[in-house]
CSV table of C-alpha atoms and ligand atoms in Angstrom, one decimal:
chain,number,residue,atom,x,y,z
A,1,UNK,CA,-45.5,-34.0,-12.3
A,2,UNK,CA,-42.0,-33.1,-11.3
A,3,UNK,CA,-41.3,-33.2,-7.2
A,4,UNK,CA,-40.3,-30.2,-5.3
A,5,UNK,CA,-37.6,-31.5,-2.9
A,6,UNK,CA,-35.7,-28.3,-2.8
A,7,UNK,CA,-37.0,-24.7,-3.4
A,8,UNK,CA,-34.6,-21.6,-3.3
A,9,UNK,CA,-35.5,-17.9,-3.3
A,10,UNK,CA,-33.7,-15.1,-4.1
A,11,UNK,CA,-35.3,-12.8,-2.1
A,12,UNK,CA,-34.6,-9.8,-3.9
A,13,UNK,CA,-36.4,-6.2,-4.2
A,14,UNK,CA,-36.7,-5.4,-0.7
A,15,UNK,CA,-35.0,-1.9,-1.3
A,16,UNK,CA,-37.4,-0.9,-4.1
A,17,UNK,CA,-40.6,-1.6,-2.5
A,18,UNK,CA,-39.6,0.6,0.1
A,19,UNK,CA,-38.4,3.5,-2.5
A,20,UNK,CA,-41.8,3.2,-4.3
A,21,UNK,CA,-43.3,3.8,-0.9
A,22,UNK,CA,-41.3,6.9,0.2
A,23,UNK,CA,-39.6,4.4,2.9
A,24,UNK,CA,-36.3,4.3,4.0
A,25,UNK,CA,-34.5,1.1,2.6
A,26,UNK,CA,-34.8,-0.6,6.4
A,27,UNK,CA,-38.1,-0.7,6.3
A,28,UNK,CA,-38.6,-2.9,2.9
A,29,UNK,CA,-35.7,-5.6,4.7
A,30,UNK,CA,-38.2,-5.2,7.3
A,31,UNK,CA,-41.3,-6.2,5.2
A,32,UNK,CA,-38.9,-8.9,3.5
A,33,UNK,CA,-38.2,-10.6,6.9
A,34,UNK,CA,-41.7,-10.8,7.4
A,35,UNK,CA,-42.4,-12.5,4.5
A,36,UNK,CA,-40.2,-15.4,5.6
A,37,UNK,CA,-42.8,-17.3,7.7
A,38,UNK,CA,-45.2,-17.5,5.0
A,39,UNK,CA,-42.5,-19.4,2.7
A,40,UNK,CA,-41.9,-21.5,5.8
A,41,UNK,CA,-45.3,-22.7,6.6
A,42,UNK,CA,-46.0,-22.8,2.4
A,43,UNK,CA,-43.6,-25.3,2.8
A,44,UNK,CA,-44.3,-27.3,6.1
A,45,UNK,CA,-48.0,-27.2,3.9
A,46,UNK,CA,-47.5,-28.8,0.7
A,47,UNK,CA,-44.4,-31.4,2.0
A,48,UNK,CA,-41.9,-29.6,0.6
A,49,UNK,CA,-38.4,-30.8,2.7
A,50,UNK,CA,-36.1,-28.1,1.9
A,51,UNK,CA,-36.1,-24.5,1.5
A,52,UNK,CA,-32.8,-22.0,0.7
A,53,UNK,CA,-33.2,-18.5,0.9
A,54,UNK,CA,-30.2,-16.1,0.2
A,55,UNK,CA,-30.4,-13.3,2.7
A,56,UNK,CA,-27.3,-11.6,2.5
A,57,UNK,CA,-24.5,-12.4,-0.3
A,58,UNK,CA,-20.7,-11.9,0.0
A,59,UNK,CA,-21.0,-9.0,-1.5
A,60,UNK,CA,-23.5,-7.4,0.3
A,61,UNK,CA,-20.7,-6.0,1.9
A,62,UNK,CA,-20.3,-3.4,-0.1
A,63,UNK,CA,-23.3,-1.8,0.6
A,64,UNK,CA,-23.1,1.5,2.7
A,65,UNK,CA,-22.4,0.9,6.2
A,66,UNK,CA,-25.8,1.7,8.4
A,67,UNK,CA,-27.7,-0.7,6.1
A,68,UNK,CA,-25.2,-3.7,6.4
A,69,UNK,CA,-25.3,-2.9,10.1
A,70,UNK,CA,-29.3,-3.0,9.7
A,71,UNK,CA,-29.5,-6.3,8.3
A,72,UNK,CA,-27.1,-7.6,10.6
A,73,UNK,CA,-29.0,-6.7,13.5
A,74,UNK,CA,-32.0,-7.6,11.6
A,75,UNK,CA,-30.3,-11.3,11.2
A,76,UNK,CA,-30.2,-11.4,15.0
A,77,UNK,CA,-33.5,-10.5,15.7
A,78,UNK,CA,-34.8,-13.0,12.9
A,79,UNK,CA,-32.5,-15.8,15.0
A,80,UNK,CA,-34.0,-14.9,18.6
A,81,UNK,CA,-37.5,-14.2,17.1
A,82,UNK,CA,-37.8,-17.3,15.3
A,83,UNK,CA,-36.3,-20.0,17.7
A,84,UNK,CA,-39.7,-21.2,19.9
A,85,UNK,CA,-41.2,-21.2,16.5
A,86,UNK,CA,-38.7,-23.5,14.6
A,87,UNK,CA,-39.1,-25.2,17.3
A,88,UNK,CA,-42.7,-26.0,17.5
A,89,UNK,CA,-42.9,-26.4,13.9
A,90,UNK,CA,-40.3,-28.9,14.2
A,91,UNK,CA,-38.0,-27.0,11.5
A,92,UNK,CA,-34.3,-28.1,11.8
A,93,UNK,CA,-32.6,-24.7,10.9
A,94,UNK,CA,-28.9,-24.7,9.0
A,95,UNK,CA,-26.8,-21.6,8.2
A,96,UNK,CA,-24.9,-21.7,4.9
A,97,UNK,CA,-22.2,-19.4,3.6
A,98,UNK,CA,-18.8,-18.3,5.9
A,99,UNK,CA,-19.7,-17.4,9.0
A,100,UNK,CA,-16.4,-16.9,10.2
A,101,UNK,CA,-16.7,-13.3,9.6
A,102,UNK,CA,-20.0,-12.9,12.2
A,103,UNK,CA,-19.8,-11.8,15.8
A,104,UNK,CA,-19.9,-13.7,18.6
A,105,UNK,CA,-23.3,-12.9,19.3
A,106,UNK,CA,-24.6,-13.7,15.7
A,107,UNK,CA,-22.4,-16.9,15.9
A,108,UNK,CA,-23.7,-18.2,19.3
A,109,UNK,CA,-27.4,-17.4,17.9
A,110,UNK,CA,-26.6,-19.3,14.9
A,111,UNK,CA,-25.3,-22.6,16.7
A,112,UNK,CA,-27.5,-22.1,19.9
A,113,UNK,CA,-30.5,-22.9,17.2
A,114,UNK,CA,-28.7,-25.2,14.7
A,115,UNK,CA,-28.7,-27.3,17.9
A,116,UNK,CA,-31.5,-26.9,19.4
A,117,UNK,CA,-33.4,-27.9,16.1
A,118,UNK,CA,-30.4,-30.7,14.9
A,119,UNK,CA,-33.1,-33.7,15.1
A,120,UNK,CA,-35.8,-32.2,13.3
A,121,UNK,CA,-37.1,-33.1,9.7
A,122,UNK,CA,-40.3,-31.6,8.9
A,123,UNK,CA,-38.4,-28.7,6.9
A,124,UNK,CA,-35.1,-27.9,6.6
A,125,UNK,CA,-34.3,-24.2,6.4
A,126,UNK,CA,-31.3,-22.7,5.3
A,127,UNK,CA,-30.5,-19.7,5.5
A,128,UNK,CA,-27.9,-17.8,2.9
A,129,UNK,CA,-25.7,-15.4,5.1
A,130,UNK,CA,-22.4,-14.2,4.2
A,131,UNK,CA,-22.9,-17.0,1.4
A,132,UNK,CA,-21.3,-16.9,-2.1
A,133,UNK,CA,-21.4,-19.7,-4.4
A,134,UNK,CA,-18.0,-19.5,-6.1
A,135,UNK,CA,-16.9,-18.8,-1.8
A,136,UNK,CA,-18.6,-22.1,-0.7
A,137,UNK,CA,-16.5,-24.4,-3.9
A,138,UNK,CA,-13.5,-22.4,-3.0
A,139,UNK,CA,-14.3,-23.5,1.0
A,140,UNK,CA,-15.4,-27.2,-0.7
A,141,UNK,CA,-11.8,-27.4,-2.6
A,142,UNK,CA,-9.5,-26.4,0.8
A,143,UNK,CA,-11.4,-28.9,2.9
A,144,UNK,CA,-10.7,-31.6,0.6
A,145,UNK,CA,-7.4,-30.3,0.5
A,146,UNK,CA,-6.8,-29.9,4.4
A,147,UNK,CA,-7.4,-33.4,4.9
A,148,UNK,CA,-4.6,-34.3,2.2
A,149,UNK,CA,-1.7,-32.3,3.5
A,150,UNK,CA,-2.5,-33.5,7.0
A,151,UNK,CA,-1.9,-37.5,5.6
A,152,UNK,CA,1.3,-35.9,3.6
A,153,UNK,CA,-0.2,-37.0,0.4
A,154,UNK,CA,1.0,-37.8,-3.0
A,155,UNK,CA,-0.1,-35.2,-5.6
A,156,UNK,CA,-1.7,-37.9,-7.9
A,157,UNK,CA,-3.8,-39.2,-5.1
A,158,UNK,CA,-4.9,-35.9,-4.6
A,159,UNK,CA,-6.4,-35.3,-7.9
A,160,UNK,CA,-8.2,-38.3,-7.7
A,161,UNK,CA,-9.6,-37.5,-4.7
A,162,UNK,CA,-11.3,-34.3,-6.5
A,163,UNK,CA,-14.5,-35.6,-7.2
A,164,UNK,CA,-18.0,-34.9,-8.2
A,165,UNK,CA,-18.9,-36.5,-5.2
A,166,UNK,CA,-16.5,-34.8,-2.7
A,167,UNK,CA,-16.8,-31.8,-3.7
A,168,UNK,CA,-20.5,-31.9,-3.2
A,169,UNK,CA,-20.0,-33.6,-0.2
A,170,UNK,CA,-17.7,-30.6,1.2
A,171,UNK,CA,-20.3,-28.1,0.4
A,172,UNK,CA,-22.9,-26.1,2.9
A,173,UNK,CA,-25.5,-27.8,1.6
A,174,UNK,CA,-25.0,-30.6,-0.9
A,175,UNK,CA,-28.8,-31.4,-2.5
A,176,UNK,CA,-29.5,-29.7,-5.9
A,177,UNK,CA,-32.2,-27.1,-5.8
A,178,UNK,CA,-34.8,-28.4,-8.3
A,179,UNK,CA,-36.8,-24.9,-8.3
A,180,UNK,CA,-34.6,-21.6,-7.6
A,181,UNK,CA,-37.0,-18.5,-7.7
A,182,UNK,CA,-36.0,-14.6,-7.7
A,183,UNK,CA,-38.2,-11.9,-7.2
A,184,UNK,CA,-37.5,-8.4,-7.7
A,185,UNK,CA,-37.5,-8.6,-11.6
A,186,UNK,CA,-33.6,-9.3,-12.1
A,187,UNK,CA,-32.8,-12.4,-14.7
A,188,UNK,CA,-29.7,-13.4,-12.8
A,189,UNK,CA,-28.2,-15.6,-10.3
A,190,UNK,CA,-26.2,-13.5,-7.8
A,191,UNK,CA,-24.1,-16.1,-6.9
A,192,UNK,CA,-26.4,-18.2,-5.8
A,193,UNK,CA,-26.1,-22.3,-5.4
A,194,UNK,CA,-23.8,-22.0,-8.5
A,195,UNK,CA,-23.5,-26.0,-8.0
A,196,UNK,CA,-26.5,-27.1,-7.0
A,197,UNK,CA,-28.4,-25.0,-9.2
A,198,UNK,CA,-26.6,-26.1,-12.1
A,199,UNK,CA,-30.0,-27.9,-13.5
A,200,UNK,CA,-32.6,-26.1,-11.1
A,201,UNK,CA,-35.5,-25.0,-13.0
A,202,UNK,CA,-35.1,-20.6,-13.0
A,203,UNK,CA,-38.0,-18.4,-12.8
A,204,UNK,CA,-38.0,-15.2,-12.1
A,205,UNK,CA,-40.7,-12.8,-11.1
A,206,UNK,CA,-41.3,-8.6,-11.1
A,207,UNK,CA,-42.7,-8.7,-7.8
A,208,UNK,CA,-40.8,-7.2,-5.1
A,209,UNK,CA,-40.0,-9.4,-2.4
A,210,UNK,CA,-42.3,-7.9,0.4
A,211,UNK,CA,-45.0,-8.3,-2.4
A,212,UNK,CA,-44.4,-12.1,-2.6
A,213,UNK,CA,-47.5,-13.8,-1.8
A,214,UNK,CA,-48.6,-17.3,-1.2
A,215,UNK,CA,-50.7,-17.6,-4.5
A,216,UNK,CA,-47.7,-16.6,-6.8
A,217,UNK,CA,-45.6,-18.7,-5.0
A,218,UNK,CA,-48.3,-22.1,-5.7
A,219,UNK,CA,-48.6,-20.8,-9.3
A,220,UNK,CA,-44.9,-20.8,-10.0
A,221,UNK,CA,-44.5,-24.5,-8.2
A,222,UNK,CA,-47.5,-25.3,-10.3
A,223,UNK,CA,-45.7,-24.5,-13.4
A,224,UNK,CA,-42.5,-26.1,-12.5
A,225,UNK,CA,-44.3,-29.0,-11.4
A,226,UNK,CA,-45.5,-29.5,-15.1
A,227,UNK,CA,-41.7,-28.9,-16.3
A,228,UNK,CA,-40.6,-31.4,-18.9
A,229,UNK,CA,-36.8,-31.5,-16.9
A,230,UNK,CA,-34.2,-33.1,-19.0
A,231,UNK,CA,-30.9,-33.1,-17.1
A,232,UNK,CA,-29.7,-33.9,-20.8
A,233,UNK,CA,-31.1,-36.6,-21.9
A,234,UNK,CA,-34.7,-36.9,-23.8
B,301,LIG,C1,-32.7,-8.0,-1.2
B,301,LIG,O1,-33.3,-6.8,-1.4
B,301,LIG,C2,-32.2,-8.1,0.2
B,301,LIG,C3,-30.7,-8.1,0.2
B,301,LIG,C4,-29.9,-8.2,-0.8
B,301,LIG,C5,-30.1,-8.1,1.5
B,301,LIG,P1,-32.4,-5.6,-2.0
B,301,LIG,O2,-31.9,-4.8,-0.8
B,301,LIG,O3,-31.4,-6.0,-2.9
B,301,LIG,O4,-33.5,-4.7,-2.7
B,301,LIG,P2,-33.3,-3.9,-4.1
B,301,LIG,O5,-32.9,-5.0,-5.1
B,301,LIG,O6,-32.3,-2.9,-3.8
B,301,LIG,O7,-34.7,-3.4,-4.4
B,302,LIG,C1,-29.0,-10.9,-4.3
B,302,LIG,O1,-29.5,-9.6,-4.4
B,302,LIG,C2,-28.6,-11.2,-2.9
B,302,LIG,C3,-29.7,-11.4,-2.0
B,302,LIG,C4,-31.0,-11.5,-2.3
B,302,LIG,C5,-29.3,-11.7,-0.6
B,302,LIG,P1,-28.7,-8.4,-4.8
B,302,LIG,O2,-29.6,-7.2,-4.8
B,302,LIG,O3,-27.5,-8.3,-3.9
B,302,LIG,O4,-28.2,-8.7,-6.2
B,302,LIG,P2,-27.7,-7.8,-7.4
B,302,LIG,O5,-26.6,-6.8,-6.8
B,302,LIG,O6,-28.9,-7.1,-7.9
B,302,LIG,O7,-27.1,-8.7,-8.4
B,303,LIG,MG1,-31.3,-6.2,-4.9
């Protein structure tokens, strides 16, 4: 039986659960948000340490205005809702992706519970905002880089400072996802964990993300549990 050390969801379909209900496209991010505990405490549950969820890729920004407004506020209230409860659950909370481009607010929210959960170990919970995968190895590559010009480095020691290793190391979050799950019925990756998915086990499911319930979710680790993974070899 494989170990689940690092489960990410593409939480995907919020937008068509609410069409198929006559909703307005709010209300299914809404119903998505919700959803969130229940993958939390699935987690906490069955011991699993890590758990990614993308919430808003770099180019969510191209959706129209009021709904990138929406899920930005709803971001804020997800970071003030959730804080006493990270905290009792002992949940040590991580943002991945550039969050440069966030307001003060969002930012201070962000840190204010990054540090107020830094020594916890039960779960850890990232959360996907502003994140792109090609973004984060372009982010990865400068930082190597930064710390090269700064020593007035020789190109040659440069490229051998480019590294499996470093550049892993210089990601938002460096473990491999060993399960990476979307719902919503798309076969495709978004731009998600490009690196550390690179031999995740994909399955994908029609459900819409408010939909997602706690018994698909053990059936699917069930199945990738009984995985024959290969990484390659035999
Ligand atoms: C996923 O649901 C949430 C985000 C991308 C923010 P969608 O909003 O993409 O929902 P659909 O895919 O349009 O149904
Ligand atoms: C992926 O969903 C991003 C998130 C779930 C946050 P999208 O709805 O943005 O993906 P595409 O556009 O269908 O590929
Ligand atoms: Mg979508």
């Amino acid at each position: 039986m494989n170990e689940l050390r690092h489960l990410g969801i593409i939480m995907d379909g919020n937008g068509r659960w609410a069409k198929s209900r006559a909703l307005s496209r709010s209300k299914g991010h809404e119903a998505g948000a919700n959803k969130v505990q229940m993958l939390c405490e699935y987690c906490l549950n069955n011991a699993v340490p890590k758990l990614s969820l993308f919430a808003f890729s770099t180019e969510n920004w191209q959706r129209p205005k009021a709904e990138v407004n929406f899920l930005l506020g709803l971001l804020g209230d997800f970071l003030k809702s959730q804080k006493q409860n990270f905290i009792n659950e002992r949940i040590k909370f991580k943002a991945i992706g550039d969050l440069e481009v966030f307001s003060n607010d969002i930012k201070d929210q962000i840190f204010s519970l990054q540090e107020a959960t830094k020594e916890f170990d039960r779960l850890n919970f990232n959360l996907a905002i502003n994140y792109g995968g090609k973004d984060e190895i372009i982010r990865a590559f400068k930082k190597i880089m930064q710390n090269f010009t700064q020593n007035n480095t020789q190109i040659t020691e440069l490229l051998s400072a480019i590294t499996e290793k470093s550049i892993q190391e210089n990601l938002d979050e460096s473990s491999d996802i060993d399960l990476l799950i979307r719902t919503g019925g798309e076969h495709r990756v978004s731009n998600f964990m490009l690196w550390q998915a690179s031999y995740a086990e994909l399955m994908f499911t029609p459900t819409l993300f408010p939909d997602f319930s706690q018994s698909e979710l053990e059936q699917i680790v069930m199945t990738y549990k009984k995985k024959h993974r290969r990484f390659g070899g035999l």
